[in-house]
Amino acid sequence: MGAPHPEAVVPRAHSGRDAIAGGEPAIMIVGDSITQGRDGDHTWRYRLWRHFRSHGVTASFVGPWRGTWVPPENGPSGPEPHALAARCGIRSPAPVHTGRYRDGAGFEGDRHYASWGRLLHEAKDNIGDAVAAHGADHLMVALGFNDLAWGVRGPGQALRDLATFVRRAREANPDVQLLVANIVQRTPLREHPNLGRDTALYNRLLPARLAELSTARSRAVPVDIAAVYDPYDDAYDGVHPNDSGELKIARAFAGAYMSAFGVRPRLPARPGVTPGQLDWAAMAVRSEASRSGAEIIGQ
């Protein structure tokens, strides 16, 4: 059912407990277009990696893909082909992950498992193989928008798919730790009049569902990106993040990760920044400088 086409890799040993105990965690970021990003975006994945690195938070980012999405010259360019494939029970289009990042710059932490148009309904069927192949012991998951937006699944069905996703990830690694985001609201669409209602219902039910799924060995931690994300101010098209949206999503995941697993920055922060916190104000200044073309010092 709509399985993406991960690259062949050599599996490596992993242990979520070892990572929490002090080893370097292997984080796989799993998502859709909001996470993969479009050709020329920074992406919130870059923001997270950049700030972890700047503050001595050790982690490796793993996954089969590296780049952003490149719009096709001809044919549908949105998530519709994936939704249609899911409804018809056929294979989804092969993912595109050859796009560049802002200013053509790559980064060491660019490995991921996010694809434009990705469905939670689809990802549940291949997450186990991906966890096993790439040695992931932490998953940062931001999925579900396309399932609701394109009528593939309702809120209750999406939550059942999430439970299957978690179960199959644990079959590959019983110690895997999960950080699961809720779904951002988008600006209204006439063709999807119930999307806001369905998104709100899913987000309301998600924390309790994650609490039920969480175990002492493998936690399922909620990440509230919807509360901080304004689709009018933080998106360039009503849903996909602009610079401020990228920063807010990265901050939400970083905060949940550090709080849940007791992670603290190892490098000294700027004056005025509380020890143990990430310096998001400095990051926002760097982002603004990057947009204006100014030289960025100390990044």
mmCIF file with all atom_site columns, C-alpha atoms in Angstrom, residues 16-216:
data_model
loop_
_atom_site.group_PDB
_atom_site.id
_atom_site.type_symbol
_atom_site.label_atom_id
_atom_site.label_alt_id
_atom_site.label_comp_id
_atom_site.label_asym_id
_atom_site.label_entity_id
_atom_site.label_seq_id
_atom_site.pdbx_PDB_ins_code
_atom_site.Cartn_x
_atom_site.Cartn_y
_atom_site.Cartn_z
_atom_site.occupancy
_atom_site.B_iso_or_equiv
_atom_site.pdbx_formal_charge
_atom_site.auth_seq_id
_atom_site.auth_comp_id
_atom_site.auth_asym_id
_atom_site.auth_atom_id
_atom_site.pdbx_PDB_model_num
ATOM 1   C CA . GLY A 1 16  ? 17.416  3.169  22.400  1.00 0.00 ? 16  GLY A CA 1
ATOM 2   C CA . ARG A 1 17  ? 18.427  2.517  25.995  1.00 0.00 ? 17  ARG A CA 1
ATOM 3   C CA . ASP A 1 18  ? 22.105  2.886  25.154  1.00 0.00 ? 18  ASP A CA 1
ATOM 4   C CA . ALA A 1 19  ? 21.360  6.194  23.444  1.00 0.00 ? 19  ALA A CA 1
ATOM 5   C CA . ILE A 1 20  ? 19.497  7.555  26.450  1.00 0.00 ? 20  ILE A CA 1
ATOM 6   C CA . ALA A 1 21  ? 22.215  6.298  28.788  1.00 0.00 ? 21  ALA A CA 1
ATOM 7   C CA . GLY A 1 22  ? 24.798  8.509  27.126  1.00 0.00 ? 22  GLY A CA 1
ATOM 8   C CA . GLY A 1 23  ? 25.592  7.201  23.654  1.00 0.00 ? 23  GLY A CA 1
ATOM 9   C CA . GLU A 1 24  ? 24.883  9.290  20.578  1.00 0.00 ? 24  GLU A CA 1
ATOM 10  C CA . PRO A 1 25  ? 21.236  8.787  19.600  1.00 0.00 ? 25  PRO A CA 1
ATOM 11  C CA . ALA A 1 26  ? 20.298  7.979  16.017  1.00 0.00 ? 26  ALA A CA 1
ATOM 12  C CA . ILE A 1 27  ? 17.305  10.171 15.204  1.00 0.00 ? 27  ILE A CA 1
ATOM 13  C CA . MET A 1 28  ? 15.106  9.491  12.204  1.00 0.00 ? 28  MET A CA 1
ATOM 14  C CA . ILE A 1 29  ? 12.794  12.352 11.249  1.00 0.00 ? 29  ILE A CA 1
ATOM 15  C CA . VAL A 1 30  ? 9.644   10.994 9.598   1.00 0.00 ? 30  VAL A CA 1
ATOM 16  C CA . GLY A 1 31  ? 7.200   13.291 7.873   1.00 0.00 ? 31  GLY A CA 1
ATOM 17  C CA . ASP A 1 32  ? 5.550   14.775 4.826   1.00 0.00 ? 32  ASP A CA 1
ATOM 18  C CA . SER A 1 33  ? 6.122   17.974 2.830   1.00 0.00 ? 33  SER A CA 1
ATOM 19  C CA . ILE A 1 34  ? 6.145   20.123 5.967   1.00 0.00 ? 34  ILE A CA 1
ATOM 20  C CA . THR A 1 35  ? 9.213   18.184 7.052   1.00 0.00 ? 35  THR A CA 1
ATOM 21  C CA . GLN A 1 36  ? 10.922  17.385 3.752   1.00 0.00 ? 36  GLN A CA 1
ATOM 22  C CA . GLY A 1 37  ? 10.720  20.927 2.444   1.00 0.00 ? 37  GLY A CA 1
ATOM 23  C CA . ARG A 1 38  ? 10.681  22.296 -1.083  1.00 0.00 ? 38  ARG A CA 1
ATOM 24  C CA . ASP A 1 39  ? 13.694  22.982 -3.286  1.00 0.00 ? 39  ASP A CA 1
ATOM 25  C CA . GLY A 1 40  ? 15.422  26.034 -1.790  1.00 0.00 ? 40  GLY A CA 1
ATOM 26  C CA . ASP A 1 41  ? 13.990  25.772 1.741   1.00 0.00 ? 41  ASP A CA 1
ATOM 27  C CA . HIS A 1 42  ? 16.109  25.652 4.872   1.00 0.00 ? 42  HIS A CA 1
ATOM 28  C CA . THR A 1 43  ? 13.628  23.148 6.452   1.00 0.00 ? 43  THR A CA 1
ATOM 29  C CA . TRP A 1 44  ? 12.959  22.769 10.158  1.00 0.00 ? 44  TRP A CA 1
ATOM 30  C CA . ARG A 1 45  ? 15.233  19.731 10.063  1.00 0.00 ? 45  ARG A CA 1
ATOM 31  C CA . TYR A 1 46  ? 18.158  22.030 9.266   1.00 0.00 ? 46  TYR A CA 1
ATOM 32  C CA . ARG A 1 47  ? 17.155  24.426 12.051  1.00 0.00 ? 47  ARG A CA 1
ATOM 33  C CA . LEU A 1 48  ? 17.092  21.566 14.550  1.00 0.00 ? 48  LEU A CA 1
ATOM 34  C CA . TRP A 1 49  ? 20.416  20.096 13.432  1.00 0.00 ? 49  TRP A CA 1
ATOM 35  C CA . ARG A 1 50  ? 22.109  23.489 13.314  1.00 0.00 ? 50  ARG A CA 1
ATOM 36  C CA . HIS A 1 51  ? 21.119  24.372 16.837  1.00 0.00 ? 51  HIS A CA 1
ATOM 37  C CA . PHE A 1 52  ? 21.880  20.968 18.294  1.00 0.00 ? 52  PHE A CA 1
ATOM 38  C CA . ARG A 1 53  ? 25.343  21.246 16.767  1.00 0.00 ? 53  ARG A CA 1
ATOM 39  C CA . SER A 1 54  ? 25.859  24.829 17.944  1.00 0.00 ? 54  SER A CA 1
ATOM 40  C CA . HIS A 1 55  ? 25.015  23.876 21.519  1.00 0.00 ? 55  HIS A CA 1
ATOM 41  C CA . GLY A 1 56  ? 26.824  20.565 21.772  1.00 0.00 ? 56  GLY A CA 1
ATOM 42  C CA . VAL A 1 57  ? 23.711  18.386 21.721  1.00 0.00 ? 57  VAL A CA 1
ATOM 43  C CA . THR A 1 58  ? 25.044  15.179 20.178  1.00 0.00 ? 58  THR A CA 1
ATOM 44  C CA . ALA A 1 59  ? 22.888  13.202 17.773  1.00 0.00 ? 59  ALA A CA 1
ATOM 45  C CA . SER A 1 60  ? 23.173  11.606 14.375  1.00 0.00 ? 60  SER A CA 1
ATOM 46  C CA . PHE A 1 61  ? 20.324  11.969 11.911  1.00 0.00 ? 61  PHE A CA 1
ATOM 47  C CA . VAL A 1 62  ? 19.557  8.852  9.889   1.00 0.00 ? 62  VAL A CA 1
ATOM 48  C CA . GLY A 1 63  ? 17.296  7.831  7.035   1.00 0.00 ? 63  GLY A CA 1
ATOM 49  C CA . PRO A 1 64  ? 17.294  6.827  3.377   1.00 0.00 ? 64  PRO A CA 1
ATOM 50  C CA . TRP A 1 65  ? 16.991  10.302 1.837   1.00 0.00 ? 65  TRP A CA 1
ATOM 51  C CA . ARG A 1 66  ? 18.847  13.596 1.930   1.00 0.00 ? 66  ARG A CA 1
ATOM 52  C CA . GLY A 1 67  ? 17.301  16.330 -0.210  1.00 0.00 ? 67  GLY A CA 1
ATOM 53  C CA . THR A 1 68  ? 14.202  18.464 -0.527  1.00 0.00 ? 68  THR A CA 1
ATOM 54  C CA . TRP A 1 69  ? 11.357  18.076 -3.003  1.00 0.00 ? 69  TRP A CA 1
ATOM 55  C CA . VAL A 1 70  ? 11.552  19.359 -6.587  1.00 0.00 ? 70  VAL A CA 1
ATOM 56  C CA . PRO A 1 71  ? 8.208   20.168 -8.244  1.00 0.00 ? 71  PRO A CA 1
ATOM 57  C CA . PRO A 1 72  ? 7.667   18.182 -11.462 1.00 0.00 ? 72  PRO A CA 1
ATOM 58  C CA . GLU A 1 73  ? 7.627   20.048 -14.756 1.00 0.00 ? 73  GLU A CA 1
ATOM 59  C CA . ASN A 1 74  ? 4.430   18.269 -15.786 1.00 0.00 ? 74  ASN A CA 1
ATOM 60  C CA . GLY A 1 75  ? 1.700   16.497 -13.884 1.00 0.00 ? 75  GLY A CA 1
ATOM 61  C CA . PRO A 1 76  ? 0.280   16.846 -10.376 1.00 0.00 ? 76  PRO A CA 1
ATOM 62  C CA . SER A 1 77  ? 2.646   18.549 -7.952  1.00 0.00 ? 77  SER A CA 1
ATOM 63  C CA . GLY A 1 78  ? 0.877   18.109 -4.629  1.00 0.00 ? 78  GLY A CA 1
ATOM 64  C CA . PRO A 1 79  ? -0.138  15.233 -2.378  1.00 0.00 ? 79  PRO A CA 1
ATOM 65  C CA . GLU A 1 80  ? -3.115  14.236 -4.516  1.00 0.00 ? 80  GLU A CA 1
ATOM 66  C CA . PRO A 1 81  ? -1.334  11.305 -6.262  1.00 0.00 ? 81  PRO A CA 1
ATOM 67  C CA . HIS A 1 82  ? -0.498  9.759  -2.891  1.00 0.00 ? 82  HIS A CA 1
ATOM 68  C CA . ALA A 1 83  ? -4.045  10.171 -1.623  1.00 0.00 ? 83  ALA A CA 1
ATOM 69  C CA . LEU A 1 84  ? -5.466  8.716  -4.834  1.00 0.00 ? 84  LEU A CA 1
ATOM 70  C CA . ALA A 1 85  ? -3.082  5.751  -4.609  1.00 0.00 ? 85  ALA A CA 1
ATOM 71  C CA . ALA A 1 86  ? -4.154  5.104  -1.021  1.00 0.00 ? 86  ALA A CA 1
ATOM 72  C CA . ARG A 1 87  ? -7.840  5.209  -1.897  1.00 0.00 ? 87  ARG A CA 1
ATOM 73  C CA . CYS A 1 88  ? -7.351  2.902  -4.897  1.00 0.00 ? 88  CYS A CA 1
ATOM 74  C CA . GLY A 1 89  ? -5.007  0.484  -3.147  1.00 0.00 ? 89  GLY A CA 1
ATOM 75  C CA . ILE A 1 90  ? -2.130  1.030  -5.591  1.00 0.00 ? 90  ILE A CA 1
ATOM 76  C CA . ARG A 1 91  ? 1.506   1.989  -5.118  1.00 0.00 ? 91  ARG A CA 1
ATOM 77  C CA . SER A 1 92  ? 2.255   5.648  -4.428  1.00 0.00 ? 92  SER A CA 1
ATOM 78  C CA . PRO A 1 93  ? 4.495   7.613  -6.782  1.00 0.00 ? 93  PRO A CA 1
ATOM 79  C CA . ALA A 1 94  ? 8.209   7.279  -6.083  1.00 0.00 ? 94  ALA A CA 1
ATOM 80  C CA . PRO A 1 95  ? 9.356   10.055 -3.745  1.00 0.00 ? 95  PRO A CA 1
ATOM 81  C CA . VAL A 1 96  ? 11.517  12.894 -5.021  1.00 0.00 ? 96  VAL A CA 1
ATOM 82  C CA . HIS A 1 97  ? 14.371  13.885 -2.727  1.00 0.00 ? 97  HIS A CA 1
ATOM 83  C CA . THR A 1 98  ? 16.907  15.539 -5.039  1.00 0.00 ? 98  THR A CA 1
ATOM 84  C CA . GLY A 1 99  ? 16.174  19.177 -4.219  1.00 0.00 ? 99  GLY A CA 1
ATOM 85  C CA . ARG A 1 100 ? 18.655  21.623 -2.730  1.00 0.00 ? 100 ARG A CA 1
ATOM 86  C CA . TYR A 1 101 ? 18.597  23.536 0.519   1.00 0.00 ? 101 TYR A CA 1
ATOM 87  C CA . ARG A 1 102 ? 18.712  27.322 0.835   1.00 0.00 ? 102 ARG A CA 1
ATOM 88  C CA . ASP A 1 103 ? 21.691  28.795 -1.015  1.00 0.00 ? 103 ASP A CA 1
ATOM 89  C CA . GLY A 1 104 ? 22.539  25.293 -2.239  1.00 0.00 ? 104 GLY A CA 1
ATOM 90  C CA . ALA A 1 105 ? 24.094  24.354 1.084   1.00 0.00 ? 105 ALA A CA 1
ATOM 91  C CA . GLY A 1 106 ? 23.857  20.808 2.367   1.00 0.00 ? 106 GLY A CA 1
ATOM 92  C CA . PHE A 1 107 ? 24.441  19.815 5.968   1.00 0.00 ? 107 PHE A CA 1
ATOM 93  C CA . GLU A 1 108 ? 25.755  16.782 7.783   1.00 0.00 ? 108 GLU A CA 1
ATOM 94  C CA . GLY A 1 109 ? 22.422  16.073 9.469   1.00 0.00 ? 109 GLY A CA 1
ATOM 95  C CA . ASP A 1 110 ? 20.345  16.088 6.297   1.00 0.00 ? 110 ASP A CA 1
ATOM 96  C CA . ARG A 1 111 ? 19.374  12.400 6.332   1.00 0.00 ? 111 ARG A CA 1
ATOM 97  C CA . HIS A 1 112 ? 15.636  11.898 6.832   1.00 0.00 ? 112 HIS A CA 1
ATOM 98  C CA . TYR A 1 113 ? 12.564  9.818  6.043   1.00 0.00 ? 113 TYR A CA 1
ATOM 99  C CA . ALA A 1 114 ? 10.153  12.530 4.924   1.00 0.00 ? 114 ALA A CA 1
ATOM 100 C CA . SER A 1 115 ? 8.443   12.807 1.560   1.00 0.00 ? 115 SER A CA 1
ATOM 101 C CA . TRP A 1 116 ? 6.089   15.254 -0.124  1.00 0.00 ? 116 TRP A CA 1
ATOM 102 C CA . GLY A 1 117 ? 2.521   13.970 0.035   1.00 0.00 ? 117 GLY A CA 1
ATOM 103 C CA . ARG A 1 118 ? 3.390   11.319 2.623   1.00 0.00 ? 118 ARG A CA 1
ATOM 104 C CA . LEU A 1 119 ? 0.528   9.669  4.484   1.00 0.00 ? 119 LEU A CA 1
ATOM 105 C CA . LEU A 1 120 ? 0.537   8.204  7.976   1.00 0.00 ? 120 LEU A CA 1
ATOM 106 C CA . HIS A 1 121 ? -1.638  5.471  6.490   1.00 0.00 ? 121 HIS A CA 1
ATOM 107 C CA . GLU A 1 122 ? 1.232   4.693  4.113   1.00 0.00 ? 122 GLU A CA 1
ATOM 108 C CA . ALA A 1 123 ? 4.127   5.176  6.555   1.00 0.00 ? 123 ALA A CA 1
ATOM 109 C CA . LYS A 1 124 ? 2.754   2.648  9.046   1.00 0.00 ? 124 LYS A CA 1
ATOM 110 C CA . ASP A 1 125 ? 3.464   -0.111 6.542   1.00 0.00 ? 125 ASP A CA 1
ATOM 111 C CA . ASN A 1 126 ? 7.170   0.626  6.040   1.00 0.00 ? 126 ASN A CA 1
ATOM 112 C CA . ILE A 1 127 ? 8.403   2.256  9.234   1.00 0.00 ? 127 ILE A CA 1
ATOM 113 C CA . GLY A 1 128 ? 9.586   -1.077 10.647  1.00 0.00 ? 128 GLY A CA 1
ATOM 114 C CA . ASP A 1 129 ? 11.868  -1.721 7.674   1.00 0.00 ? 129 ASP A CA 1
ATOM 115 C CA . ALA A 1 130 ? 13.239  1.820  7.862   1.00 0.00 ? 130 ALA A CA 1
ATOM 116 C CA . VAL A 1 131 ? 13.970  1.609  11.594  1.00 0.00 ? 131 VAL A CA 1
ATOM 117 C CA . ALA A 1 132 ? 15.754  -1.708 11.118  1.00 0.00 ? 132 ALA A CA 1
ATOM 118 C CA . ALA A 1 133 ? 17.713  -0.603 8.068   1.00 0.00 ? 133 ALA A CA 1
ATOM 119 C CA . HIS A 1 134 ? 18.937  2.698  9.473   1.00 0.00 ? 134 HIS A CA 1
ATOM 120 C CA . GLY A 1 135 ? 19.413  1.826  13.128  1.00 0.00 ? 135 GLY A CA 1
ATOM 121 C CA . ALA A 1 136 ? 17.018  4.484  14.409  1.00 0.00 ? 136 ALA A CA 1
ATOM 122 C CA . ASP A 1 137 ? 16.535  4.590  18.164  1.00 0.00 ? 137 ASP A CA 1
ATOM 123 C CA . HIS A 1 138 ? 14.572  7.869  18.208  1.00 0.00 ? 138 HIS A CA 1
ATOM 124 C CA . LEU A 1 139 ? 11.782  8.840  15.813  1.00 0.00 ? 139 LEU A CA 1
ATOM 125 C CA . MET A 1 140 ? 10.589  12.424 15.388  1.00 0.00 ? 140 MET A CA 1
ATOM 126 C CA . VAL A 1 141 ? 7.258   12.031 13.624  1.00 0.00 ? 141 VAL A CA 1
ATOM 127 C CA . ALA A 1 142 ? 5.144   14.705 11.930  1.00 0.00 ? 142 ALA A CA 1
ATOM 128 C CA . LEU A 1 143 ? 2.478   12.959 9.872   1.00 0.00 ? 143 LEU A CA 1
ATOM 129 C CA . GLY A 1 144 ? -1.291  12.952 9.448   1.00 0.00 ? 144 GLY A CA 1
ATOM 130 C CA . PHE A 1 145 ? -2.021  16.199 7.641   1.00 0.00 ? 145 PHE A CA 1
ATOM 131 C CA . ASN A 1 146 ? -2.437  14.606 4.204   1.00 0.00 ? 146 ASN A CA 1
ATOM 132 C CA . ASP A 1 147 ? -4.541  11.770 5.615   1.00 0.00 ? 147 ASP A CA 1
ATOM 133 C CA . LEU A 1 148 ? -7.105  14.250 6.904   1.00 0.00 ? 148 LEU A CA 1
ATOM 134 C CA . ALA A 1 149 ? -6.793  16.873 4.172   1.00 0.00 ? 149 ALA A CA 1
ATOM 135 C CA . TRP A 1 150 ? -7.362  14.473 1.286   1.00 0.00 ? 150 TRP A CA 1
ATOM 136 C CA . GLY A 1 151 ? -10.039 12.322 2.882   1.00 0.00 ? 151 GLY A CA 1
ATOM 137 C CA . VAL A 1 152 ? -7.929  9.194  3.171   1.00 0.00 ? 152 VAL A CA 1
ATOM 138 C CA . ARG A 1 153 ? -8.580  8.787  6.907   1.00 0.00 ? 153 ARG A CA 1
ATOM 139 C CA . GLY A 1 154 ? -10.712 10.436 9.563   1.00 0.00 ? 154 GLY A CA 1
ATOM 140 C CA . PRO A 1 155 ? -9.306  11.430 12.968  1.00 0.00 ? 155 PRO A CA 1
ATOM 141 C CA . GLY A 1 156 ? -10.160 8.126  14.636  1.00 0.00 ? 156 GLY A CA 1
ATOM 142 C CA . GLN A 1 157 ? -8.786  6.092  11.740  1.00 0.00 ? 157 GLN A CA 1
ATOM 143 C CA . ALA A 1 158 ? -5.587  8.148  11.707  1.00 0.00 ? 158 ALA A CA 1
ATOM 144 C CA . LEU A 1 159 ? -5.086  7.450  15.406  1.00 0.00 ? 159 LEU A CA 1
ATOM 145 C CA . ARG A 1 160 ? -5.486  3.727  14.741  1.00 0.00 ? 160 ARG A CA 1
ATOM 146 C CA . ASP A 1 161 ? -2.884  4.016  11.994  1.00 0.00 ? 161 ASP A CA 1
ATOM 147 C CA . LEU A 1 162 ? -0.606  5.746  14.486  1.00 0.00 ? 162 LEU A CA 1
ATOM 148 C CA . ALA A 1 163 ? -0.943  2.808  16.874  1.00 0.00 ? 163 ALA A CA 1
ATOM 149 C CA . THR A 1 164 ? 0.063   0.460  14.044  1.00 0.00 ? 164 THR A CA 1
ATOM 150 C CA . PHE A 1 165 ? 2.983   2.767  13.188  1.00 0.00 ? 165 PHE A CA 1
ATOM 151 C CA . VAL A 1 166 ? 4.234   2.611  16.784  1.00 0.00 ? 166 VAL A CA 1
ATOM 152 C CA . ARG A 1 167 ? 3.789   -1.157 17.009  1.00 0.00 ? 167 ARG A CA 1
ATOM 153 C CA . ARG A 1 168 ? 5.738   -1.799 13.804  1.00 0.00 ? 168 ARG A CA 1
ATOM 154 C CA . ALA A 1 169 ? 8.528   0.570  14.804  1.00 0.00 ? 169 ALA A CA 1
ATOM 155 C CA . ARG A 1 170 ? 8.858   -1.372 18.072  1.00 0.00 ? 170 ARG A CA 1
ATOM 156 C CA . GLU A 1 171 ? 8.919   -4.686 16.239  1.00 0.00 ? 171 GLU A CA 1
ATOM 157 C CA . ALA A 1 172 ? 12.107  -3.435 14.584  1.00 0.00 ? 172 ALA A CA 1
ATOM 158 C CA . ASN A 1 173 ? 13.537  -1.887 17.761  1.00 0.00 ? 173 ASN A CA 1
ATOM 159 C CA . PRO A 1 174 ? 11.742  -2.578 21.064  1.00 0.00 ? 174 PRO A CA 1
ATOM 160 C CA . ASP A 1 175 ? 13.640  0.312  22.681  1.00 0.00 ? 175 ASP A CA 1
ATOM 161 C CA . VAL A 1 176 ? 12.740  2.960  20.107  1.00 0.00 ? 176 VAL A CA 1
ATOM 162 C CA . GLN A 1 177 ? 11.710  6.321  21.556  1.00 0.00 ? 177 GLN A CA 1
ATOM 163 C CA . LEU A 1 178 ? 9.042   8.317  19.713  1.00 0.00 ? 178 LEU A CA 1
ATOM 164 C CA . LEU A 1 179 ? 8.289   12.019 19.638  1.00 0.00 ? 179 LEU A CA 1
ATOM 165 C CA . VAL A 1 180 ? 4.998   12.507 17.801  1.00 0.00 ? 180 VAL A CA 1
ATOM 166 C CA . ALA A 1 181 ? 3.724   15.892 16.674  1.00 0.00 ? 181 ALA A CA 1
ATOM 167 C CA . ASN A 1 182 ? 0.123   16.917 16.348  1.00 0.00 ? 182 ASN A CA 1
ATOM 168 C CA . ILE A 1 183 ? -1.092  18.453 13.089  1.00 0.00 ? 183 ILE A CA 1
ATOM 169 C CA . VAL A 1 184 ? -0.822  22.134 12.222  1.00 0.00 ? 184 VAL A CA 1
ATOM 170 C CA . GLN A 1 185 ? -3.917  23.952 11.100  1.00 0.00 ? 185 GLN A CA 1
ATOM 171 C CA . ARG A 1 186 ? -3.875  25.445 7.633   1.00 0.00 ? 186 ARG A CA 1
ATOM 172 C CA . THR A 1 187 ? -5.732  28.408 6.166   1.00 0.00 ? 187 THR A CA 1
ATOM 173 C CA . PRO A 1 188 ? -9.257  27.405 5.083   1.00 0.00 ? 188 PRO A CA 1
ATOM 174 C CA . LEU A 1 189 ? -9.865  25.653 1.771   1.00 0.00 ? 189 LEU A CA 1
ATOM 175 C CA . ARG A 1 190 ? -13.312 25.611 0.202   1.00 0.00 ? 190 ARG A CA 1
ATOM 176 C CA . GLU A 1 191 ? -12.762 22.113 -1.166  1.00 0.00 ? 191 GLU A CA 1
ATOM 177 C CA . HIS A 1 192 ? -11.935 20.796 2.330   1.00 0.00 ? 192 HIS A CA 1
ATOM 178 C CA . PRO A 1 193 ? -14.488 22.489 4.610   1.00 0.00 ? 193 PRO A CA 1
ATOM 179 C CA . ASN A 1 194 ? -14.101 19.979 7.476   1.00 0.00 ? 194 ASN A CA 1
ATOM 180 C CA . LEU A 1 195 ? -10.311 19.975 7.663   1.00 0.00 ? 195 LEU A CA 1
ATOM 181 C CA . GLY A 1 196 ? -10.086 22.442 10.545  1.00 0.00 ? 196 GLY A CA 1
ATOM 182 C CA . ARG A 1 197 ? -12.653 20.501 12.563  1.00 0.00 ? 197 ARG A CA 1
ATOM 183 C CA . ASP A 1 198 ? -10.981 17.146 11.873  1.00 0.00 ? 198 ASP A CA 1
ATOM 184 C CA . THR A 1 199 ? -7.531  18.518 12.687  1.00 0.00 ? 199 THR A CA 1
ATOM 185 C CA . ALA A 1 200 ? -8.750  19.943 15.995  1.00 0.00 ? 200 ALA A CA 1
ATOM 186 C CA . LEU A 1 201 ? -10.384 16.624 16.934  1.00 0.00 ? 201 LEU A CA 1
ATOM 187 C CA . TYR A 1 202 ? -7.258  14.619 16.085  1.00 0.00 ? 202 TYR A CA 1
ATOM 188 C CA . ASN A 1 203 ? -5.102  17.020 18.107  1.00 0.00 ? 203 ASN A CA 1
ATOM 189 C CA . ARG A 1 204 ? -7.468  16.841 21.065  1.00 0.00 ? 204 ARG A CA 1
ATOM 190 C CA . LEU A 1 205 ? -7.384  13.028 21.136  1.00 0.00 ? 205 LEU A CA 1
ATOM 191 C CA . LEU A 1 206 ? -3.691  12.570 20.410  1.00 0.00 ? 206 LEU A CA 1
ATOM 192 C CA . PRO A 1 207 ? -2.126  13.150 23.881  1.00 0.00 ? 207 PRO A CA 1
ATOM 193 C CA . ALA A 1 208 ? -4.311  10.505 25.525  1.00 0.00 ? 208 ALA A CA 1
ATOM 194 C CA . ARG A 1 209 ? -3.642  8.050  22.710  1.00 0.00 ? 209 ARG A CA 1
ATOM 195 C CA . LEU A 1 210 ? 0.115   8.574  23.050  1.00 0.00 ? 210 LEU A CA 1
ATOM 196 C CA . ALA A 1 211 ? -0.139  8.078  26.814  1.00 0.00 ? 211 ALA A CA 1
ATOM 197 C CA . GLU A 1 212 ? -1.829  4.715  26.149  1.00 0.00 ? 212 GLU A CA 1
ATOM 198 C CA . LEU A 1 213 ? 0.872   3.747  23.661  1.00 0.00 ? 213 LEU A CA 1
ATOM 199 C CA . SER A 1 214 ? 3.783   4.846  25.833  1.00 0.00 ? 214 SER A CA 1
ATOM 200 C CA . THR A 1 215 ? 5.678   2.234  27.854  1.00 0.00 ? 215 THR A CA 1
ATOM 201 C CA . ALA A 1 216 ? 8.530   2.387  30.326  1.00 0.00 ? 216 ALA A CA 1
#
